[in-house]
């Protein structure tokens, strides 16, 4: 049997993920396009992530990247600097905040703007607005405008039930507490996904129906290890 992806997760006594390993033909890929083989996570006494060591599969010239996180002395939970050792990652990233503790400059150099109730209002880069976020009277996000493209959010009470765009609609299947799936309508395409989760609400199996044709999209066996003891 060919294994596409075999993942193992280890947690410490505080339920924090401290070790991740992945084997198989289709490992996870991060935002840089690198396949992930192993991740090691370290934390400080304030429960902050202080180091992530990533190991890439054989074939990469630089097999590892160590990311370190640094925090403010005035606010020990406020992340202010990130460093990396891999040449394809930024060697240093500095974050900026205002007097209210709101992030005003993110890891990509974008400027974040807020309204009076401290809600994110807009994101811009080099004086160009990239996205805007309007809210209703109940402070629920009702629309996202990203580079001129509008996506509207629809609610039933406090639960998000659908999003609509120029040519697409996504409806979420929910019992009021748990989301069980979604339906995507885009032109003549109608695609429905149903999810099965465990007692921790982690999705472990999915079914997809595309124009009345149904197939299994994901099937995983999850094994958790806490302090070296397999559960």
Short mmCIF file of C-alpha atoms in Angstrom, two decimals:
data_model
loop_
_atom_site.label_atom_id
_atom_site.label_comp_id
_atom_site.label_asym_id
_atom_site.label_seq_id
_atom_site.Cartn_x
_atom_site.Cartn_y
_atom_site.Cartn_z
CA UNK A 1 0.00 0.00 0.00
CA UNK A 2 1.32 3.43 -0.95
CA UNK A 3 1.29 5.93 1.92
CA UNK A 4 0.48 9.44 0.73
CA UNK A 5 0.90 11.10 4.12
CA UNK A 6 1.63 9.67 7.56
CA UNK A 7 1.62 12.31 10.30
CA UNK A 8 2.52 12.06 13.97
CA UNK A 9 1.81 14.75 16.57
CA UNK A 10 3.31 15.01 20.08
CA UNK A 11 2.02 17.26 22.86
CA UNK A 12 3.37 18.27 26.24
CA UNK A 13 1.53 18.23 29.58
CA UNK A 14 0.05 21.67 28.76
CA UNK A 15 -1.53 20.31 25.54
CA UNK A 16 0.89 22.29 23.38
CA UNK A 17 2.12 20.81 20.11
CA UNK A 18 5.86 20.21 20.60
CA UNK A 19 6.74 17.81 17.79
CA UNK A 20 5.37 17.08 14.31
CA UNK A 21 6.64 14.46 11.87
CA UNK A 22 5.42 13.73 8.36
CA UNK A 23 6.23 10.88 5.97
CA UNK A 24 4.85 9.81 2.62
CA UNK A 25 4.60 10.91 -0.98
CA UNK A 26 2.53 14.03 -0.28
CA UNK A 27 3.91 15.85 2.76
CA UNK A 28 2.56 19.19 3.89
CA UNK A 29 3.92 22.25 2.07
CA UNK A 30 4.43 25.59 3.83
CA UNK A 31 3.91 29.10 2.46
CA UNK A 32 7.38 29.07 0.85
CA UNK A 33 6.63 25.90 -1.09
CA UNK A 34 8.92 23.76 1.08
CA UNK A 35 7.85 20.24 2.00
CA UNK A 36 7.79 19.63 5.75
CA UNK A 37 9.39 16.56 7.30
CA UNK A 38 9.76 17.54 10.94
CA UNK A 39 8.90 20.49 13.19
CA UNK A 40 10.07 21.07 16.75
CA UNK A 41 8.32 23.73 18.88
CA UNK A 42 9.73 25.45 22.01
CA UNK A 43 7.92 27.70 24.51
CA UNK A 44 8.84 30.04 27.37
CA UNK A 45 7.38 30.38 30.87
CA UNK A 46 4.70 32.75 29.55
CA UNK A 47 3.47 30.13 27.06
CA UNK A 48 4.94 32.10 24.15
CA UNK A 49 6.37 30.30 21.16
CA UNK A 50 10.09 31.12 21.19
CA UNK A 51 11.53 28.73 18.60
CA UNK A 52 10.38 26.55 15.72
CA UNK A 53 12.91 24.26 14.07
CA UNK A 54 11.78 22.95 10.66
CA UNK A 55 13.50 20.08 8.86
CA UNK A 56 12.93 19.68 5.13
CA UNK A 57 13.20 16.32 3.27
CA UNK A 58 16.40 15.18 1.57
CA UNK A 59 17.18 17.03 -1.64
CA UNK A 60 17.09 20.53 -0.13
CA UNK A 61 20.45 22.26 -0.05
CA UNK A 62 19.53 23.88 3.26
CA UNK A 63 17.67 21.22 5.19
CA UNK A 64 16.63 23.28 8.21
CA UNK A 65 15.25 26.65 9.21
CA UNK A 66 15.28 27.85 12.80
CA UNK A 67 12.77 30.58 13.55
CA UNK A 68 13.16 32.51 16.82
CA UNK A 69 10.55 34.82 18.33
CA UNK A 70 11.36 37.78 20.59
CA UNK A 71 8.95 39.66 22.86
CA UNK A 72 8.69 43.10 24.42
CA UNK A 73 10.15 43.62 27.89
CA UNK A 74 7.18 45.84 28.78
CA UNK A 75 4.62 43.32 27.54
CA UNK A 76 6.05 39.78 27.62
CA UNK A 77 3.30 38.50 25.31
CA UNK A 78 3.83 41.13 22.59
CA UNK A 79 5.83 39.71 19.68
CA UNK A 80 8.25 42.34 18.33
CA UNK A 81 10.90 40.49 16.30
CA UNK A 82 11.31 37.28 14.27
CA UNK A 83 14.56 35.82 12.93
CA UNK A 84 15.24 32.97 10.47
CA UNK A 85 18.36 31.03 9.51
CA UNK A 86 17.28 29.72 6.08
CA UNK A 87 18.38 31.94 3.14
CA UNK A 88 14.93 31.84 1.51
CA UNK A 89 13.28 33.31 4.60
CA UNK A 90 13.68 36.91 5.82
CA UNK A 91 16.63 37.00 8.20
CA UNK A 92 14.86 39.50 10.47
CA UNK A 93 11.32 40.83 10.75
CA UNK A 94 10.34 43.70 13.06
CA UNK A 95 6.74 44.30 14.12
CA UNK A 96 5.30 47.64 15.25
CA UNK A 97 2.43 48.51 17.59
CA UNK A 98 0.59 51.65 18.66
CA UNK A 99 0.09 52.88 22.23
CA UNK A 100 -3.02 50.71 22.57
CA UNK A 101 -1.04 47.59 21.76
CA UNK A 102 -2.56 47.15 18.30
CA UNK A 103 -0.34 45.77 15.56
CA UNK A 104 0.31 48.55 13.04
CA UNK A 105 3.04 46.98 10.88
CA UNK A 106 2.98 43.25 10.17
CA UNK A 107 5.61 40.75 9.05
CA UNK A 108 5.17 41.73 5.38
CA UNK A 109 5.60 45.45 6.01
CA UNK A 110 1.91 46.21 5.59
CA UNK A 111 0.20 48.96 7.58
CA UNK A 112 -2.89 48.03 9.60
CA UNK A 113 -5.55 50.65 10.38
CA UNK A 114 -8.28 50.43 13.03
CA UNK A 115 -11.55 52.17 13.81
CA UNK A 116 -12.61 53.66 17.16
CA UNK A 117 -13.91 50.32 18.59
CA UNK A 118 -10.47 48.79 17.83
CA UNK A 119 -11.67 46.77 14.84
CA UNK A 120 -9.38 46.22 11.86
CA UNK A 121 -10.58 48.68 9.21
CA UNK A 122 -8.03 48.53 6.39
CA UNK A 123 -4.66 47.16 5.33
CA UNK A 124 -2.36 49.11 3.03
CA UNK A 125 1.12 48.86 1.55
CA UNK A 126 3.10 51.73 0.03
CA UNK A 127 0.06 54.04 0.38
CA UNK A 128 -2.09 51.59 -1.59
CA UNK A 129 -5.14 50.10 0.14
CA UNK A 130 -5.05 46.31 -0.16
CA UNK A 131 -8.20 45.46 1.79
CA UNK A 132 -11.05 47.03 3.76
CA UNK A 133 -13.38 45.59 6.40
CA UNK A 134 -16.79 47.16 7.18
CA UNK A 135 -18.94 46.01 10.14
CA UNK A 136 -22.60 46.11 11.10
CA UNK A 137 -24.11 47.66 14.23
CA UNK A 138 -23.45 44.44 16.16
CA UNK A 139 -19.72 44.61 15.26
CA UNK A 140 -19.94 41.59 12.96
CA UNK A 141 -17.80 41.69 9.83
CA UNK A 142 -20.21 42.00 6.89
CA UNK A 143 -17.87 42.43 3.93
CA UNK A 144 -14.27 42.02 2.85
CA UNK A 145 -12.97 44.16 0.02
CA UNK A 146 -9.64 42.76 -1.14
CA UNK A 147 -8.06 44.59 -4.07
CA UNK A 148 -11.48 45.66 -5.31
CA UNK A 149 -13.08 42.23 -4.98
CA UNK A 150 -16.07 42.14 -2.61
CA UNK A 151 -17.03 39.17 -0.46
CA UNK A 152 -20.15 39.48 1.73
CA UNK A 153 -20.62 37.51 4.95
CA UNK A 154 -24.09 36.32 6.02
CA UNK A 155 -25.08 35.27 9.52
CA UNK A 156 -27.89 33.50 11.36
CA UNK A 157 -27.63 34.97 14.82
CA UNK A 158 -23.91 34.89 15.56
CA UNK A 159 -23.18 31.92 13.29
CA UNK A 160 -21.64 32.49 9.86
CA UNK A 161 -23.84 30.61 7.37
CA UNK A 162 -22.69 31.85 3.95
CA UNK A 163 -20.36 34.07 1.95
CA UNK A 164 -21.14 35.51 -1.47
CA UNK A 165 -18.88 37.04 -4.08
CA UNK A 166 -19.14 38.25 -7.65
CA UNK A 167 -19.66 34.78 -9.13
CA UNK A 168 -19.55 32.36 -6.22
CA UNK A 169 -21.43 31.44 -3.07
CA UNK A 170 -20.32 29.29 -0.15
CA UNK A 171 -22.97 27.96 2.25
CA UNK A 172 -21.90 26.37 5.54
CA UNK A 173 -23.67 23.36 7.03
CA UNK A 174 -23.94 23.91 10.78
CA UNK A 175 -26.05 22.59 13.66
CA UNK A 176 -25.54 25.77 15.67
CA UNK A 177 -22.35 24.59 17.36
CA UNK A 178 -20.37 22.53 14.85
CA UNK A 179 -19.74 22.98 11.15
CA UNK A 180 -20.31 19.72 9.26
CA UNK A 181 -19.60 20.84 5.71
CA UNK A 182 -20.02 23.44 3.01
CA UNK A 183 -21.49 23.89 -0.45
CA UNK A 184 -19.68 25.89 -3.12
CA UNK A 185 -21.65 27.27 -6.06
CA UNK A 186 -19.59 28.77 -8.87
CA UNK A 187 -21.31 29.07 -12.21
CA UNK A 188 -22.68 25.65 -13.12
CA UNK A 189 -20.38 23.92 -10.64
CA UNK A 190 -21.96 22.78 -7.37
CA UNK A 191 -19.52 21.17 -4.95
CA UNK A 192 -20.51 19.93 -1.50
CA UNK A 193 -18.14 18.79 1.23
CA UNK A 194 -19.13 16.83 4.34
CA UNK A 195 -16.71 16.53 7.26
CA UNK A 196 -16.42 13.96 10.04
CA UNK A 197 -14.60 15.01 13.20
CA UNK A 198 -13.43 13.37 16.40
CA UNK A 199 -14.28 14.30 20.01
CA UNK A 200 -11.83 17.22 19.79
CA UNK A 201 -13.56 18.54 16.63
CA UNK A 202 -10.52 17.72 14.48
CA UNK A 203 -11.56 16.72 10.95
CA UNK A 204 -10.33 13.22 10.09
CA UNK A 205 -12.44 12.28 7.07
CA UNK A 206 -14.18 14.16 4.28
CA UNK A 207 -16.57 13.48 1.43
CA UNK A 208 -16.89 15.66 -1.64
CA UNK A 209 -19.82 15.72 -4.03
CA UNK A 210 -19.20 17.50 -7.33
CA UNK A 211 -22.26 17.79 -9.58
CA UNK A 212 -23.77 14.67 -7.91
CA UNK A 213 -20.55 12.63 -8.09
CA UNK A 214 -19.29 11.67 -4.61
CA UNK A 215 -15.82 10.52 -3.57
CA UNK A 216 -13.66 10.37 -0.45
CA UNK A 217 -11.34 13.38 -0.37
CA UNK A 218 -9.42 12.64 2.80
CA UNK A 219 -8.99 9.75 5.18
CA UNK A 220 -6.49 9.89 8.02
CA UNK A 221 -5.62 7.91 11.11
CA UNK A 222 -4.52 10.29 13.85
CA UNK A 223 -2.12 9.15 16.57
CA UNK A 224 -1.39 11.48 19.48
CA UNK A 225 1.59 11.16 21.79
CA UNK A 226 1.75 12.97 25.13
CA UNK A 227 5.15 13.10 26.86
CA UNK A 228 6.29 10.03 24.95
CA UNK A 229 3.18 7.92 25.66
CA UNK A 230 1.18 6.94 22.61
CA UNK A 231 -2.61 7.33 23.03
#
